[in-house]
Amino acid sequence: MNSKVSERPEKRNHRLRAGQDNLVRVASTRLPTMFGVFDLIGFERANVDTGKTESALLLMLGDPTNQAPLLRIHSQCLTGEVLGSLRCDCRGQLELAMSAIADEGSGLVIYEYQEGRGIGLMAKLRAYALQDQGLDTIEANEALGFDADCRDFSLAVAILHEIGIDRVRLMSNNPKKHEALTKGGIEIVEQIACEAPPSPYALPYLQTKKKKMGHWLTVA
Ligand SMILES: [Zn+2]
């Protein structure tokens, strides 16, 4: 197989699709999953403030462009999604969202590389170590010099504009996501809870999110 032939369309695509916010549509492909066959599109952009490249995946089922589609903006969680950690509910939330989209036959997941609410995997492990000593999830982040939540969701907003979506039904418990989308010109016609059944290990984490970060959660 001549690899140069297969590289050419992506390089051309890369050049043509760089638009608003330096957003680049790197590649589009199909991804069969246990929930259905999604279109998978990789996006990148250069963050002019940090000098770093930001990446996100768009998982799209059906044709969500002619309605207000279901949308989940999900942040990477290696410990939860790959290792099956019960310290958080990330894996359950992602599966809940993909399942709801599959049931409806269309919708979007924007999956961002923002491990540990944006602090990165190694810092997240250090935060876990501090939580083992009794700090909550916010206190641990702050003890390491980070904000409680380092994400701004502007990449997700840019992707939605890029694909022509300006109205969504948002699957989230996070008021910051709601605010970021609204400020970014995306109308939220419905806010849908995205609550997976919590494990006992995740309860303190969820309770802190509810009490200190204002997340819309039913946990007591
Ligand atoms: Zn997680």
XYZ file of C-alpha atoms and ligand atoms in Angstrom:
221
model
C 0.000 0.000 0.000
C 1.346 3.378 -0.977
C 1.061 5.502 2.150
C 1.610 8.728 0.187
C -1.653 8.185 -1.656
C -3.637 7.794 1.558
C -1.988 10.841 3.140
C -2.797 13.234 0.333
C -6.528 13.800 0.951
C -5.964 14.496 4.661
C -3.235 17.036 3.911
C -5.492 18.789 1.455
C -8.367 18.634 3.956
C -6.080 20.028 6.689
C -5.235 23.063 4.618
C -8.750 23.759 3.365
C -10.593 23.386 6.624
C -8.555 25.715 8.841
C -11.078 28.417 9.612
C -12.397 30.341 12.547
C -10.314 30.021 15.744
C -7.559 28.182 13.802
C -9.844 25.185 13.991
C -8.682 22.367 11.735
C -10.733 19.337 10.751
C -7.921 16.778 10.756
C -9.721 13.634 9.643
C -13.181 12.142 9.286
C -13.898 8.457 9.596
C -16.499 5.929 10.729
C -16.424 4.368 14.180
C -18.542 1.304 14.894
C -19.222 1.203 18.653
C -21.308 -0.914 21.002
C -23.913 1.878 20.760
C -24.002 2.273 16.969
C -21.905 3.377 14.014
C -20.811 6.967 14.591
C -19.073 9.422 12.304
C -15.833 10.379 14.040
C -14.138 13.678 13.236
C -10.862 14.853 14.759
C -10.376 18.573 15.385
C -7.288 20.549 16.388
C -6.525 24.176 17.016
C -3.571 26.182 18.220
C -4.297 28.031 21.452
C -2.701 31.434 20.947
C -2.584 32.082 24.708
C -0.808 28.888 25.760
C 0.973 28.008 22.513
C -0.346 24.463 22.864
C -2.369 22.448 20.392
C -5.819 21.484 21.655
C -7.613 18.420 20.289
C -11.115 17.067 20.468
C -13.141 14.312 18.872
C -16.621 14.796 17.487
C -18.750 11.658 17.540
C -21.851 12.155 15.432
C -24.765 9.814 14.870
C -27.385 10.377 12.168
C -27.924 13.876 10.813
C -28.109 16.260 13.771
C -27.896 19.433 11.682
C -31.624 19.935 11.000
C -32.848 20.003 14.600
C -31.679 20.707 18.161
C -29.630 17.543 18.678
C -28.708 15.801 21.887
C -25.213 16.961 22.859
C -22.761 15.666 25.427
C -19.508 17.573 25.966
C -17.295 15.028 27.654
C -13.819 15.392 29.117
C -11.337 12.551 28.855
C -10.993 10.407 31.962
C -8.395 7.686 31.494
C -8.819 6.317 35.004
C -12.578 6.009 34.705
C -13.029 5.123 31.047
C -10.024 2.850 30.464
C -9.216 1.486 33.914
C -12.793 1.266 35.215
C -12.134 3.503 38.211
C -15.074 4.025 40.546
C -13.684 7.274 41.987
C -15.758 9.216 39.469
C -18.794 8.706 37.218
C -17.201 9.687 33.882
C -17.475 6.307 32.185
C -21.110 5.930 33.242
C -21.921 9.410 31.966
C -20.296 8.775 28.577
C -22.125 5.474 28.154
C -25.400 7.073 29.228
C -24.985 9.829 26.645
C -23.991 7.512 23.773
C -26.854 5.193 24.646
C -29.386 8.068 24.671
C -28.079 9.275 21.301
C -28.336 5.752 19.893
C -31.929 5.435 21.175
C -32.849 8.672 19.428
C -30.917 7.824 16.248
C -28.979 11.084 16.185
C -26.852 13.336 18.352
C -23.366 14.504 19.177
C -20.591 13.814 21.648
C -17.663 16.225 21.772
C -14.850 14.419 23.572
C -12.106 16.728 24.801
C -8.609 15.911 26.064
C -9.105 17.615 29.410
C -8.122 14.961 31.932
C -8.848 15.924 35.534
C -11.015 18.927 34.607
C -8.129 20.250 32.541
C -5.109 19.763 34.820
C -3.685 16.720 33.003
C -3.256 13.076 33.969
C -0.173 13.319 36.213
C -1.538 16.309 38.116
C -4.826 14.448 38.494
C -2.972 11.539 40.105
C -1.280 13.967 42.477
C -4.719 15.406 43.283
C -5.994 11.884 43.973
C -3.078 11.341 46.360
C -4.064 14.502 48.233
C -7.685 13.330 48.308
C -6.461 10.071 49.873
C -5.204 12.281 52.714
C -8.633 13.882 53.194
C -8.818 16.846 50.805
C -11.863 17.097 48.578
C -11.598 17.336 44.782
C -11.532 21.143 44.777
C -9.140 21.541 47.721
C -6.748 19.078 46.073
C -6.716 20.963 42.769
C -6.170 24.240 44.581
C -3.383 22.783 46.758
C -1.567 21.978 43.502
C -2.018 25.548 42.257
C -4.896 24.864 39.858
C -8.399 26.246 39.679
C -11.204 23.902 40.704
C -12.078 23.593 37.027
C -9.535 24.624 34.371
C -11.808 24.012 31.380
C -13.473 26.741 29.332
C -15.308 24.641 26.686
C -14.471 27.170 23.968
C -13.143 24.417 21.697
C -16.509 22.654 21.891
C -18.260 25.907 21.002
C -15.924 26.391 18.013
C -16.646 22.849 16.789
C -20.404 23.398 17.017
C -20.105 26.586 14.954
C -17.870 24.786 12.454
C -20.486 22.095 11.811
C -23.385 24.555 11.723
C -25.113 23.667 15.011
C -26.590 26.599 16.951
C -29.341 24.874 18.975
C -28.850 21.831 21.209
C -30.385 19.734 23.945
C -27.505 19.569 26.403
C -26.877 16.435 28.444
C -24.994 17.839 31.424
C -25.187 18.628 35.131
C -22.563 21.355 34.904
C -23.705 24.996 34.984
C -20.313 26.092 33.553
C -20.980 24.148 30.351
C -24.423 25.698 30.068
C -22.941 29.155 30.540
C -20.068 28.601 28.092
C -22.375 27.423 25.319
C -24.867 30.237 25.858
C -22.087 32.847 25.862
C -20.716 31.228 22.706
C -23.989 31.759 20.862
C -25.377 28.230 21.177
C -29.018 28.107 22.241
C -29.835 25.395 24.790
C -33.445 24.477 24.145
C -33.375 21.773 26.828
C -31.034 20.813 29.664
C -31.070 17.069 30.300
C -29.526 15.490 33.404
C -26.613 13.135 32.766
C -26.421 11.205 36.012
C -25.066 7.690 36.076
C -25.815 5.553 39.148
C -22.982 6.541 41.530
C -20.653 4.066 43.182
C -20.045 4.538 46.929
C -16.436 5.488 46.061
C -17.644 8.379 43.877
C -20.125 9.822 46.385
C -17.747 12.324 48.071
C -16.607 13.550 44.621
C -20.197 14.006 43.450
C -21.263 15.641 46.719
C -18.422 18.168 46.386
C -19.413 18.899 42.790
C -22.971 19.510 43.943
C -22.175 21.596 47.035
C -19.149 23.588 45.874
C -19.456 23.703 42.086
C -23.234 23.980 41.794
C -23.698 20.866 39.670
C -27.314 19.813 39.229
C -27.126 16.401 40.919
C -29.622 14.369 42.914
C -27.022 12.839 45.295
C -27.593 13.854 48.920
Zn -13.491 10.519 35.755
